[in-house]
Amino acid sequence: MTAHSLSPDVLDALEGAVGRNGLTAEPAGMAKYLGDWAGDYRGGALAVLRPASVAEVQASMRLCGALGLGVIPQGGNTGLVSGAIDTNGAGMVVVSLERLNAIRQIDPENFTLQTDAGCVLQTIKDASEAQDCLFPLALGAQGSCQIGGNAASNAGGVNVLRYGMARDLILGLEVVLADGELWNGFSGLRKNNSGYDLKQLFIGSEGTLGIITGVEVRLFPKPARTETAYLGLASFEAAIALFNRARRDCCDLISAFEIIGSECIELARLIDPAVTEPVSAPVQVLIELSSGPTIDLNGVLAGFLGDAMKKGLVSDAVLATSGAQAKTFWAIREGLVEGQAKRGYHVRTDLSVRISDMPALIERARRFVALEHRGWIPLAYGHAGDGNIHFNVLPPLALGESEARSRGAEVTAGLYDIAVNLGGSISAEHGIGRSRRREFWDGLSPTHRRMVTALKTAFDPNGMMNPGCLLPSTETFS
Ligand SMILES: Cc1cc2nc3c(=O)[nH]c(=O)nc-3n(C[C@H](O)[C@H](O)[C@H](O)COP(=O)(O)OP(=O)(O)OC[C@H]3O[C@@H](n4cnc5c(N)ncnc54)[C@H](O)[C@@H]3O)c2cc1C
């Protein structure tokens, strides 16, 4: 079905809901809403609606419900599991939140912020900082992803270790339900133990239960001090041993502990050829500590690292002497993700295991690729402090794209098996979307499926919310 499947009457009605500036139904205008960030998929849509107010979101939902149109909520479209695009091009309407983007209120005394859901994460972080506060959600896509998308995907990122995932940072939500009704779940309260915590159902629901139009988040005092170091280690086992040591010696001062296999550095160079390795070692770790003004943070980090070097856990270490140098360390971590997308199609995973099982996961995954997919290049990096590894695999450059994709599906299945056999999860933080819905559904017990189906049916009885995302499809729930 194409955009031209909508009759002029329906287009007029949609324009009535969101105004002339809020409706796009021409292929050229819709193009940027229909492809995913990684370039893996191009989808289709009947139209893109861009409501500029909560009332326009409500009108859109009522109209789409009456017309029997499926709705795909879309934030910054930076998701990595095709949740915000219709990969089949089967004829749904994308509702983009990008025009609903104002910060509504910041309360530095209560450490809370209320915002429209379409506000870009970086804007929220900047506004918080201007009030001497910190909103700690931090991820490579923060310049484009929206807080509503972060809530809907329960985003993680580099500071989960200290501050938790989006789920832990959200105090309240405002949601337009499938029938157009508005639920205001803002309270400003940190403790509110009265009945079901409904906001938690929408967090991580990936647009399948309603459209989030407003988000209320927790803020924290802005750390006065931050220390960053880039370390070289001999192995992933050493990295996990170091993390355990760091947890005990530095306690909650650690705000990030990222692991980077040295094979990833080449990818960061695809984005910035000037990137140099701060240390030369097979496994590298980016560690960040942050605190208030009264703690000798540099002394804590230097003491910890000196001890780790004496014990032979760390072979080389560079402590950033300025914020600018720390940024160059982070540029490696962020650049390698973009570098993979630039290189082209690749197998992308987001595995989670118990922290102590991470070396086994990486070792088994590498052996599997070496034995069964000769010539493919494994990469391992991730938020190791959370037991979250992105074990990605690059196809040989000589392989044609369609063969790479079909072989890639086998590689992915093998990696999922390895994680599941270790008692892990196939989605640590990116979600299920359309890319992992089959594996997700197949892995659920009958009881779990029954509860998921009951929830979906209660909130979205006609199956109009993001059909085909998270759940296999509206017809095959059972
Ligand atoms: C370079 C890069 C680095 C990344 N790093 C991380 C990382 O470290 N950790 C991490 O967790 N993720 C990461 N991601 C993935 C992605 O940025 C996050 O999942 C992000 O939270 C998605 O936000 P978005 O606004 O782009 O949502 P979208 O991609 O637009 O949508 C994601 C899902 O949420 C739904 N949705 C969006 N907005 C709403 C709404 N208002 N109401 C209801 N449903 C909605 C969509 O339907 C879709 O299912 C990264 C992505 C990139 C490109």
Coordinates of C-alpha atoms and ligand atoms in Angstrom, one line a residue:
M1 CA 0.0 0.0 0.0
T2 CA 1.4 3.5 -0.7
A3 CA 0.6 7.0 0.5
H4 CA -1.8 7.3 -2.5
S5 CA -4.1 4.6 -0.9
L6 CA -5.5 7.3 1.3
S7 CA -8.5 9.0 -0.2
P8 CA -8.7 12.8 -0.4
D9 CA -11.4 12.6 2.3
V10 CA -9.2 10.7 4.7
L11 CA -6.3 13.1 4.0
D12 CA -8.6 16.0 4.7
A13 CA -9.7 14.4 8.0
L14 CA -6.1 13.8 9.0
E15 CA -5.2 17.4 8.2
G16 CA -8.2 18.4 10.4
A17 CA -6.6 16.5 13.3
V18 CA -3.1 18.0 13.1
G19 CA -3.3 21.0 10.8
R20 CA -1.6 21.5 7.4
N21 CA 1.9 21.6 8.8
G22 CA 1.3 18.5 10.8
L23 CA 0.5 16.2 7.8
T24 CA 2.9 14.7 5.3
A25 CA 1.8 12.1 2.8
E26 CA 4.2 12.7 -0.1
P27 CA 7.0 10.1 -0.4
A28 CA 9.7 12.7 -0.5
G29 CA 8.5 14.4 2.7
M30 CA 8.0 11.1 4.5
A31 CA 11.3 9.6 3.5
K32 CA 13.2 10.6 6.7
Y33 CA 10.6 9.0 8.9
L34 CA 10.7 5.6 7.1
G35 CA 14.3 4.4 7.4
D36 CA 16.1 3.3 10.5
W37 CA 19.3 4.9 11.8
A38 CA 21.5 1.9 11.0
G39 CA 20.3 1.8 7.4
D40 CA 19.1 -1.8 7.7
Y41 CA 15.5 -1.2 6.7
R42 CA 13.3 1.1 4.7
G43 CA 9.7 1.0 5.5
G44 CA 6.5 2.5 4.3
A45 CA 3.6 4.5 5.7
L46 CA 0.3 5.9 4.5
A47 CA 1.1 9.2 6.1
V48 CA 3.2 10.9 8.8
L49 CA 1.3 12.9 11.4
R50 CA 3.3 15.5 13.4
P51 CA 0.9 16.8 16.1
A52 CA 2.0 20.0 17.8
S53 CA -0.1 19.6 21.0
V54 CA -1.5 16.9 23.3
A55 CA -5.0 17.7 22.0
E56 CA -3.8 17.0 18.4
V57 CA -2.3 13.6 19.5
Q58 CA -5.7 12.8 21.0
A59 CA -7.5 13.8 17.8
S60 CA -5.0 11.7 15.7
M61 CA -5.7 8.6 17.8
R62 CA -9.5 9.0 17.7
L63 CA -9.4 9.4 13.9
C64 CA -7.0 6.6 13.3
G65 CA -9.1 4.4 15.6
A66 CA -12.3 5.3 13.6
L67 CA -10.5 4.6 10.3
G68 CA -9.0 1.4 11.5
L69 CA -5.5 2.6 10.8
G70 CA -2.5 1.2 12.7
V71 CA -0.3 3.8 14.4
I72 CA 3.4 3.8 14.9
P73 CA 4.6 6.3 17.5
Q74 CA 8.0 7.7 16.5
G75 CA 10.5 9.7 18.6
G76 CA 13.9 10.5 17.2
N77 CA 14.0 7.3 15.2
T78 CA 17.4 6.3 16.6
G79 CA 16.2 2.9 17.9
L80 CA 18.2 -0.1 16.8
V81 CA 15.5 -2.7 16.6
S82 CA 13.1 -1.2 14.0
G83 CA 10.4 -0.4 16.5
A84 CA 9.5 3.0 15.0
I85 CA 9.3 2.0 11.3
D86 CA 7.0 -0.4 9.5
T87 CA 9.5 -2.8 7.9
N88 CA 6.7 -4.4 5.8
G89 CA 5.4 -1.1 4.5
A90 CA 2.0 -2.6 5.1
G91 CA 0.2 0.7 5.5
M92 CA 0.2 2.4 8.8
V93 CA 0.4 6.0 10.0
V94 CA 3.5 7.2 11.7
V95 CA 2.9 9.7 14.5
S96 CA 6.0 11.7 15.1
L97 CA 6.3 13.6 18.4
E98 CA 9.0 16.0 17.1
R99 CA 6.8 19.1 17.2
L100 CA 5.7 18.4 20.8
N101 CA 9.1 19.4 22.2
A102 CA 8.9 22.0 25.0
I103 CA 10.3 21.7 28.5
R104 CA 7.4 22.4 30.7
Q105 CA 8.9 23.0 34.1
I106 CA 12.2 22.5 36.0
D107 CA 12.1 22.4 39.8
P108 CA 15.7 22.4 41.0
E109 CA 14.6 22.2 44.7
N110 CA 12.7 19.0 44.2
F111 CA 15.1 17.8 41.6
T112 CA 12.4 17.2 39.0
L113 CA 11.8 18.2 35.4
Q114 CA 8.6 17.9 33.4
T115 CA 8.7 17.9 29.6
D116 CA 6.8 17.2 26.4
A117 CA 7.7 13.7 25.2
G118 CA 9.2 15.0 21.9
C119 CA 12.0 17.0 23.6
V120 CA 15.4 15.8 22.5
L121 CA 17.5 14.2 25.3
Q122 CA 20.4 16.6 24.9
T123 CA 18.1 19.6 25.4
I124 CA 16.9 18.1 28.7
K125 CA 20.5 17.5 29.8
D126 CA 21.5 21.1 28.9
A127 CA 18.5 22.6 30.6
S128 CA 19.2 20.6 33.8
E129 CA 22.8 21.6 33.8
A130 CA 21.8 25.3 33.5
Q131 CA 20.1 24.8 36.9
D132 CA 23.2 23.1 38.3
C133 CA 21.5 19.7 38.1
L134 CA 22.2 16.5 36.2
F135 CA 19.9 14.3 34.1
P136 CA 22.1 11.3 33.9
L137 CA 20.6 9.4 31.0
A138 CA 23.5 9.4 28.5
L139 CA 23.8 7.6 25.2
G140 CA 25.5 8.1 21.8
A141 CA 22.2 9.2 20.2
Q142 CA 21.4 11.8 22.8
G143 CA 21.6 14.6 20.2
S144 CA 18.6 13.2 18.3
C145 CA 16.6 10.7 20.5
Q146 CA 13.6 12.0 22.4
I147 CA 12.7 11.5 26.0
G148 CA 9.4 9.9 25.0
G149 CA 11.4 7.4 22.9
N150 CA 13.8 6.8 25.8
A151 CA 10.8 6.1 28.0
A152 CA 9.1 3.8 25.5
S153 CA 12.3 1.9 24.9
N154 CA 13.5 2.0 28.5
A155 CA 16.9 3.2 27.3
G156 CA 20.1 2.4 29.2
G157 CA 23.3 4.0 28.2
V158 CA 26.7 4.7 29.9
N159 CA 25.5 5.8 33.3
V160 CA 23.2 2.9 34.2
L161 CA 25.8 1.6 36.7
R162 CA 25.3 4.6 39.0
Y163 CA 21.8 5.9 38.1
G164 CA 19.8 3.1 36.6
M165 CA 17.9 2.8 33.3
A166 CA 15.2 5.2 32.0
R167 CA 12.8 3.1 34.2
D168 CA 14.6 4.3 37.3
L169 CA 14.8 7.9 36.3
I170 CA 11.1 8.5 35.4
L171 CA 8.7 9.8 38.1
G172 CA 5.6 10.2 36.0
L173 CA 4.2 9.9 32.5
E174 CA 1.4 11.5 30.5
V175 CA -0.1 9.2 28.0
V176 CA -2.7 9.3 25.2
L177 CA -4.4 5.9 25.1
A178 CA -5.5 4.1 22.0
D179 CA -9.0 5.5 22.3
G180 CA -7.7 9.0 22.5
E181 CA -8.3 9.4 26.2
L182 CA -5.6 11.3 28.2
W183 CA -4.0 9.8 31.4
N184 CA -2.0 12.3 33.5
G185 CA 0.3 10.2 35.7
F186 CA 2.5 13.2 36.9
S187 CA 2.9 13.5 40.6
G188 CA 6.3 14.9 41.4
L189 CA 6.6 12.3 44.1
R190 CA 9.5 10.0 44.7
K191 CA 7.5 7.7 46.9
N192 CA 3.9 6.9 45.9
N193 CA 3.0 3.4 46.9
S194 CA -0.6 3.4 46.0
G195 CA -1.6 0.5 43.8
Y196 CA -0.3 -0.6 40.4
D197 CA 2.5 1.6 39.1
L198 CA 0.9 2.2 35.7
K199 CA 3.8 4.3 34.3
Q200 CA 6.1 1.2 34.5
L201 CA 3.8 -0.6 32.1
F202 CA 4.3 2.1 29.4
I203 CA 8.1 2.3 30.1
G204 CA 9.6 -0.2 27.7
S205 CA 6.3 -0.9 25.9
E206 CA 7.8 0.4 22.6
G207 CA 4.7 2.2 21.5
T208 CA 2.4 -0.8 21.8
L209 CA 0.1 0.5 24.6
G210 CA -0.3 4.2 24.0
I211 CA 1.5 7.4 23.0
I212 CA 3.6 9.0 25.7
T213 CA 3.1 12.8 25.4
G214 CA 4.8 14.0 28.6
V215 CA 7.6 12.8 30.9
E216 CA 8.5 13.8 34.4
V217 CA 12.1 12.8 35.4
R218 CA 14.3 12.8 38.4
L219 CA 17.3 15.1 38.5
F220 CA 20.4 14.8 40.6
P221 CA 23.0 17.3 41.8
K222 CA 25.5 18.0 39.1
P223 CA 28.8 16.4 40.0
A224 CA 31.5 19.0 40.7
R225 CA 34.3 16.6 39.9
T226 CA 34.7 14.0 37.2
E227 CA 37.8 11.9 36.6
T228 CA 38.2 9.7 33.5
A229 CA 40.9 7.1 32.7
Y230 CA 41.5 4.9 29.7
L231 CA 43.1 1.5 30.6
G232 CA 44.8 -1.3 28.8
L233 CA 44.3 -4.9 30.0
A234 CA 45.3 -8.4 28.8
S235 CA 41.9 -10.0 28.7
F236 CA 38.1 -9.8 29.3
E237 CA 38.7 -11.8 32.5
A238 CA 41.0 -9.1 33.8
A239 CA 38.5 -6.5 32.9
I240 CA 35.8 -8.2 35.0
A241 CA 38.2 -8.7 37.8
L242 CA 39.1 -5.0 37.6
F243 CA 35.4 -4.0 37.7
N244 CA 34.8 -6.1 40.8
R245 CA 37.8 -4.4 42.5
A246 CA 36.6 -1.0 41.3
R247 CA 33.1 -1.6 42.8
R248 CA 34.7 -2.3 46.2
D249 CA 37.4 0.3 46.2
C250 CA 35.6 3.2 44.5
C251 CA 32.0 2.2 45.6
D252 CA 29.3 4.4 44.1
L253 CA 31.7 7.0 42.8
I254 CA 31.9 5.0 39.5
S255 CA 29.6 6.4 37.0
A256 CA 30.7 4.5 33.9
F257 CA 32.8 1.3 33.1
E258 CA 32.9 0.7 29.4
I259 CA 34.8 -2.2 27.8
I260 CA 36.2 -2.0 24.3
G261 CA 37.9 -4.8 22.4
S262 CA 40.9 -3.4 20.6
E263 CA 39.5 -4.6 17.2
C264 CA 36.8 -1.9 17.6
I265 CA 39.3 1.0 17.2
E266 CA 39.5 0.7 13.4
L267 CA 35.8 1.4 13.3
A268 CA 36.1 4.6 15.4
R269 CA 38.8 5.6 12.8
L270 CA 36.1 5.3 10.0
I271 CA 34.5 8.3 11.7
D272 CA 37.6 10.2 12.7
P273 CA 40.9 9.0 11.0
A274 CA 42.9 10.9 13.6
V275 CA 41.7 8.6 16.4
T276 CA 44.7 7.1 18.3
E277 CA 44.6 4.4 20.9
P278 CA 45.4 6.0 24.3
V279 CA 46.9 2.6 25.3
S280 CA 47.9 -0.5 23.3
A281 CA 46.2 -3.6 24.7
P282 CA 43.8 -6.3 23.5
V283 CA 41.1 -5.1 25.9
Q284 CA 40.5 -1.5 26.8
V285 CA 38.4 0.0 29.6
L286 CA 37.0 3.5 29.9
I287 CA 36.3 4.3 33.5
E288 CA 34.7 7.4 34.9
L289 CA 34.3 8.5 38.5
S290 CA 32.2 11.5 39.6
S291 CA 31.4 13.2 42.9
G292 CA 30.7 16.3 44.8
P293 CA 33.4 18.9 45.5
T294 CA 34.7 17.6 48.8
I295 CA 36.1 14.3 47.7
D296 CA 39.7 13.9 46.4
L297 CA 38.4 12.0 43.3
N298 CA 41.8 12.2 41.5
G299 CA 43.4 10.6 44.5
V300 CA 40.8 7.9 44.7
L301 CA 41.2 7.0 41.0
A302 CA 45.0 7.2 41.0
G303 CA 45.2 5.1 44.2
F304 CA 42.9 2.5 42.8
L305 CA 44.7 2.3 39.5
G306 CA 48.2 2.1 41.1
D307 CA 47.0 -0.8 43.2
A308 CA 45.4 -2.5 40.1
M309 CA 48.7 -2.1 38.2
K310 CA 50.7 -3.6 41.1
K311 CA 48.3 -6.6 41.1
G312 CA 48.9 -7.0 37.3
L313 CA 45.2 -6.4 36.4
V314 CA 46.0 -3.3 34.4
S315 CA 49.0 -3.1 32.0
D316 CA 48.7 0.5 31.0
A317 CA 46.7 3.6 32.1
V318 CA 46.1 7.1 31.0
L319 CA 44.3 9.5 33.3
A320 CA 42.7 12.4 31.5
T321 CA 44.3 15.7 32.6
S322 CA 41.5 17.8 31.1
G323 CA 37.8 17.6 30.1
A324 CA 39.0 17.9 26.5
Q325 CA 41.2 14.8 26.8
A326 CA 38.3 12.9 28.5
K327 CA 36.2 13.8 25.5
T328 CA 38.8 12.2 23.1
F329 CA 38.4 8.9 25.2
W330 CA 34.6 9.1 24.8
A331 CA 34.9 9.9 21.1
I332 CA 36.5 6.4 20.6
R333 CA 33.5 4.7 22.4
E334 CA 30.9 6.7 20.5
G335 CA 32.7 6.7 17.1
L336 CA 33.0 2.9 17.0
V337 CA 29.2 2.6 17.0
E338 CA 28.8 5.1 14.1
G339 CA 31.7 3.4 12.3
Q340 CA 29.9 0.1 12.2
A341 CA 26.9 1.7 10.6
K342 CA 29.2 3.5 8.1
R343 CA 30.9 0.2 7.1
G344 CA 27.5 -1.3 6.2
Y345 CA 25.3 -4.2 7.2
H346 CA 26.5 -6.0 10.3
V347 CA 25.2 -8.4 12.9
R348 CA 24.2 -6.3 15.9
T349 CA 23.4 -7.8 19.3
D350 CA 22.7 -6.4 22.8
L351 CA 23.3 -9.3 25.1
S352 CA 23.0 -9.4 28.8
V353 CA 24.5 -12.0 31.2
R354 CA 25.5 -12.0 34.8
I355 CA 28.6 -9.9 35.1
S356 CA 30.7 -13.0 36.1
D357 CA 29.6 -14.8 32.9
M358 CA 30.8 -12.1 30.5
P359 CA 34.2 -13.6 29.8
A360 CA 32.5 -17.0 29.1
L361 CA 30.0 -15.3 26.8
I362 CA 32.7 -13.5 24.8
E363 CA 34.9 -16.6 24.6
R364 CA 32.1 -18.8 23.4
A365 CA 30.8 -16.2 20.9
R366 CA 34.3 -15.8 19.4
R367 CA 34.8 -19.5 19.1
F368 CA 31.4 -19.9 17.4
V369 CA 32.2 -17.2 14.9
A370 CA 35.8 -18.5 14.2
L371 CA 34.6 -22.1 13.7
E372 CA 31.3 -21.6 11.9
H373 CA 31.6 -18.3 10.2
R374 CA 35.1 -18.1 9.0
G375 CA 36.1 -14.6 7.7
W376 CA 33.5 -12.8 9.7
I377 CA 35.0 -10.3 12.2
P378 CA 33.8 -10.3 15.8
L379 CA 33.7 -7.1 17.9
A380 CA 33.0 -6.9 21.6
Y381 CA 32.3 -3.7 23.5
G382 CA 29.7 -2.5 25.9
H383 CA 28.5 -1.4 29.3
A384 CA 30.4 -4.1 31.1
G385 CA 29.6 -2.8 34.5
D386 CA 25.9 -3.8 33.8
G387 CA 26.7 -7.2 32.3
N388 CA 25.8 -5.8 28.8
I389 CA 27.9 -6.6 25.9
H390 CA 27.3 -5.6 22.2
F391 CA 28.9 -8.7 20.5
N392 CA 28.6 -7.5 16.9
V393 CA 30.0 -9.3 13.8
L394 CA 31.1 -7.7 10.6
P395 CA 30.7 -9.7 7.3
P396 CA 33.7 -10.1 5.0
L397 CA 33.6 -7.0 2.7
A398 CA 33.7 -9.3 -0.4
L399 CA 30.3 -10.8 0.5
G400 CA 27.3 -9.4 -1.3
E401 CA 24.7 -7.6 0.9
S402 CA 21.9 -10.2 0.5
E403 CA 24.2 -13.1 1.2
A404 CA 25.6 -11.2 4.2
R405 CA 22.1 -10.7 5.5
S406 CA 21.0 -14.3 5.2
R407 CA 24.2 -15.6 6.8
G408 CA 23.9 -12.8 9.4
A409 CA 20.6 -14.2 10.5
E410 CA 22.4 -17.5 11.3
V411 CA 25.1 -15.7 13.1
T412 CA 22.6 -13.8 15.2
A413 CA 20.7 -17.0 16.1
G414 CA 23.9 -18.7 17.2
L415 CA 24.8 -15.7 19.4
Y416 CA 21.4 -15.6 21.0
D417 CA 21.7 -19.3 21.8
I418 CA 25.0 -18.7 23.6
A419 CA 23.5 -15.9 25.7
V420 CA 20.3 -17.8 26.5
N421 CA 22.3 -20.9 27.5
L422 CA 24.2 -18.8 30.0
G423 CA 20.9 -17.7 31.5
G424 CA 21.1 -14.3 29.7
S425 CA 18.9 -12.0 27.7
I426 CA 18.8 -11.2 24.0
S427 CA 18.0 -7.6 24.8
A428 CA 19.8 -5.8 27.5
E429 CA 18.7 -2.3 26.6
H430 CA 17.7 -1.8 22.9
G431 CA 14.4 -3.5 23.2
I432 CA 12.6 -6.0 21.0
G433 CA 11.0 -3.9 18.2
R434 CA 10.5 -5.8 14.9
S435 CA 14.0 -7.3 14.8
R436 CA 13.7 -9.6 17.8
R437 CA 10.0 -10.2 18.2
R438 CA 10.0 -13.8 17.1
E439 CA 12.9 -14.8 19.4
F440 CA 11.3 -12.8 22.3
W441 CA 7.9 -14.5 21.8
D442 CA 9.3 -18.0 21.4
G443 CA 11.3 -17.6 24.6
L444 CA 8.2 -16.8 26.8
S445 CA 6.4 -19.3 28.9
P446 CA 2.7 -19.8 28.3
T447 CA 1.9 -18.0 31.5
H448 CA 4.1 -15.1 30.5
R449 CA 2.4 -14.9 27.1
R450 CA -1.0 -15.0 28.7
M451 CA -0.2 -12.0 30.9
V452 CA 1.4 -10.0 28.0
T453 CA -1.7 -10.7 25.8
A454 CA -4.1 -9.7 28.6
L455 CA -2.2 -6.4 29.1
K456 CA -2.1 -5.6 25.3
T457 CA -5.8 -6.4 24.9
A458 CA -6.8 -4.3 27.9
F459 CA -4.9 -1.2 26.7
D460 CA -5.3 -1.7 22.9
P461 CA -8.3 -3.9 22.2
N462 CA -8.3 -3.3 18.5
G463 CA -4.5 -3.8 18.1
M464 CA -3.9 -0.4 16.5
M465 CA -0.8 0.5 18.5
N466 CA 2.4 -0.3 16.7
P467 CA 1.2 -3.6 15.2
G468 CA 4.0 -6.1 14.6
C469 CA 6.3 -4.4 17.1
L470 CA 7.3 -6.4 20.2
L471 CA 4.6 -9.0 19.6
P472 CA 4.6 -11.1 16.5
S473 CA 1.4 -9.7 15.2
T474 CA -2.1 -9.0 16.5
E475 CA -3.5 -12.2 15.1
T476 CA -0.9 -14.6 16.5
F477 CA -0.8 -13.6 20.2
S478 CA -1.6 -17.0 21.5
Ligands
LIG1 C1 24.7 6.0 18.1 C2 23.6 5.3 18.9 C3 23.9 4.9 20.2 C4 22.9 4.3 21.0 N1 23.3 4.0 22.3 C5 22.3 3.4 23.1 C6 22.6 3.1 24.4 O1 23.8 3.3 24.9 N2 21.7 2.6 25.2 C7 20.4 2.4 24.7 O2 19.5 1.9 25.5 N3 20.1 2.7 23.4 C8 21.0 3.2 22.6 N4 20.7 3.5 21.3 C9 19.3 3.2 20.8 C10 18.3 4.4 20.9 O3 19.0 5.6 20.8 C11 17.5 4.4 22.1 O4 16.7 3.2 22.1 C12 16.5 5.6 22.3 O5 16.0 5.5 23.6 C13 15.4 5.7 21.3 O6 14.8 6.9 21.3 P1 14.1 7.6 20.1 O7 13.4 8.9 20.5 O8 15.0 7.7 18.9 O9 13.0 6.5 19.8 P2 12.5 5.8 18.4 O10 13.6 5.1 17.8 O11 11.8 6.8 17.6 O12 11.4 4.8 19.0 C14 11.8 3.7 19.8 C15 10.6 2.9 20.2 O13 9.8 3.7 21.1 C16 8.5 4.0 20.5 N5 8.2 5.4 20.8 C17 9.0 6.5 20.5 N6 8.4 7.6 21.0 C18 7.3 7.2 21.6 C19 6.3 7.9 22.3 N7 6.4 9.2 22.5 N8 5.3 7.2 22.9 C20 5.2 5.9 22.7 N9 6.1 5.1 22.0 C21 7.2 5.8 21.5 C22 8.6 3.7 19.0 O14 7.4 3.3 18.5 C23 9.6 2.6 19.0 O15 9.0 1.3 19.3 C24 21.6 4.1 20.5 C25 21.3 4.5 19.2 C26 22.3 5.0 18.4 C27 21.9 5.4 17.0

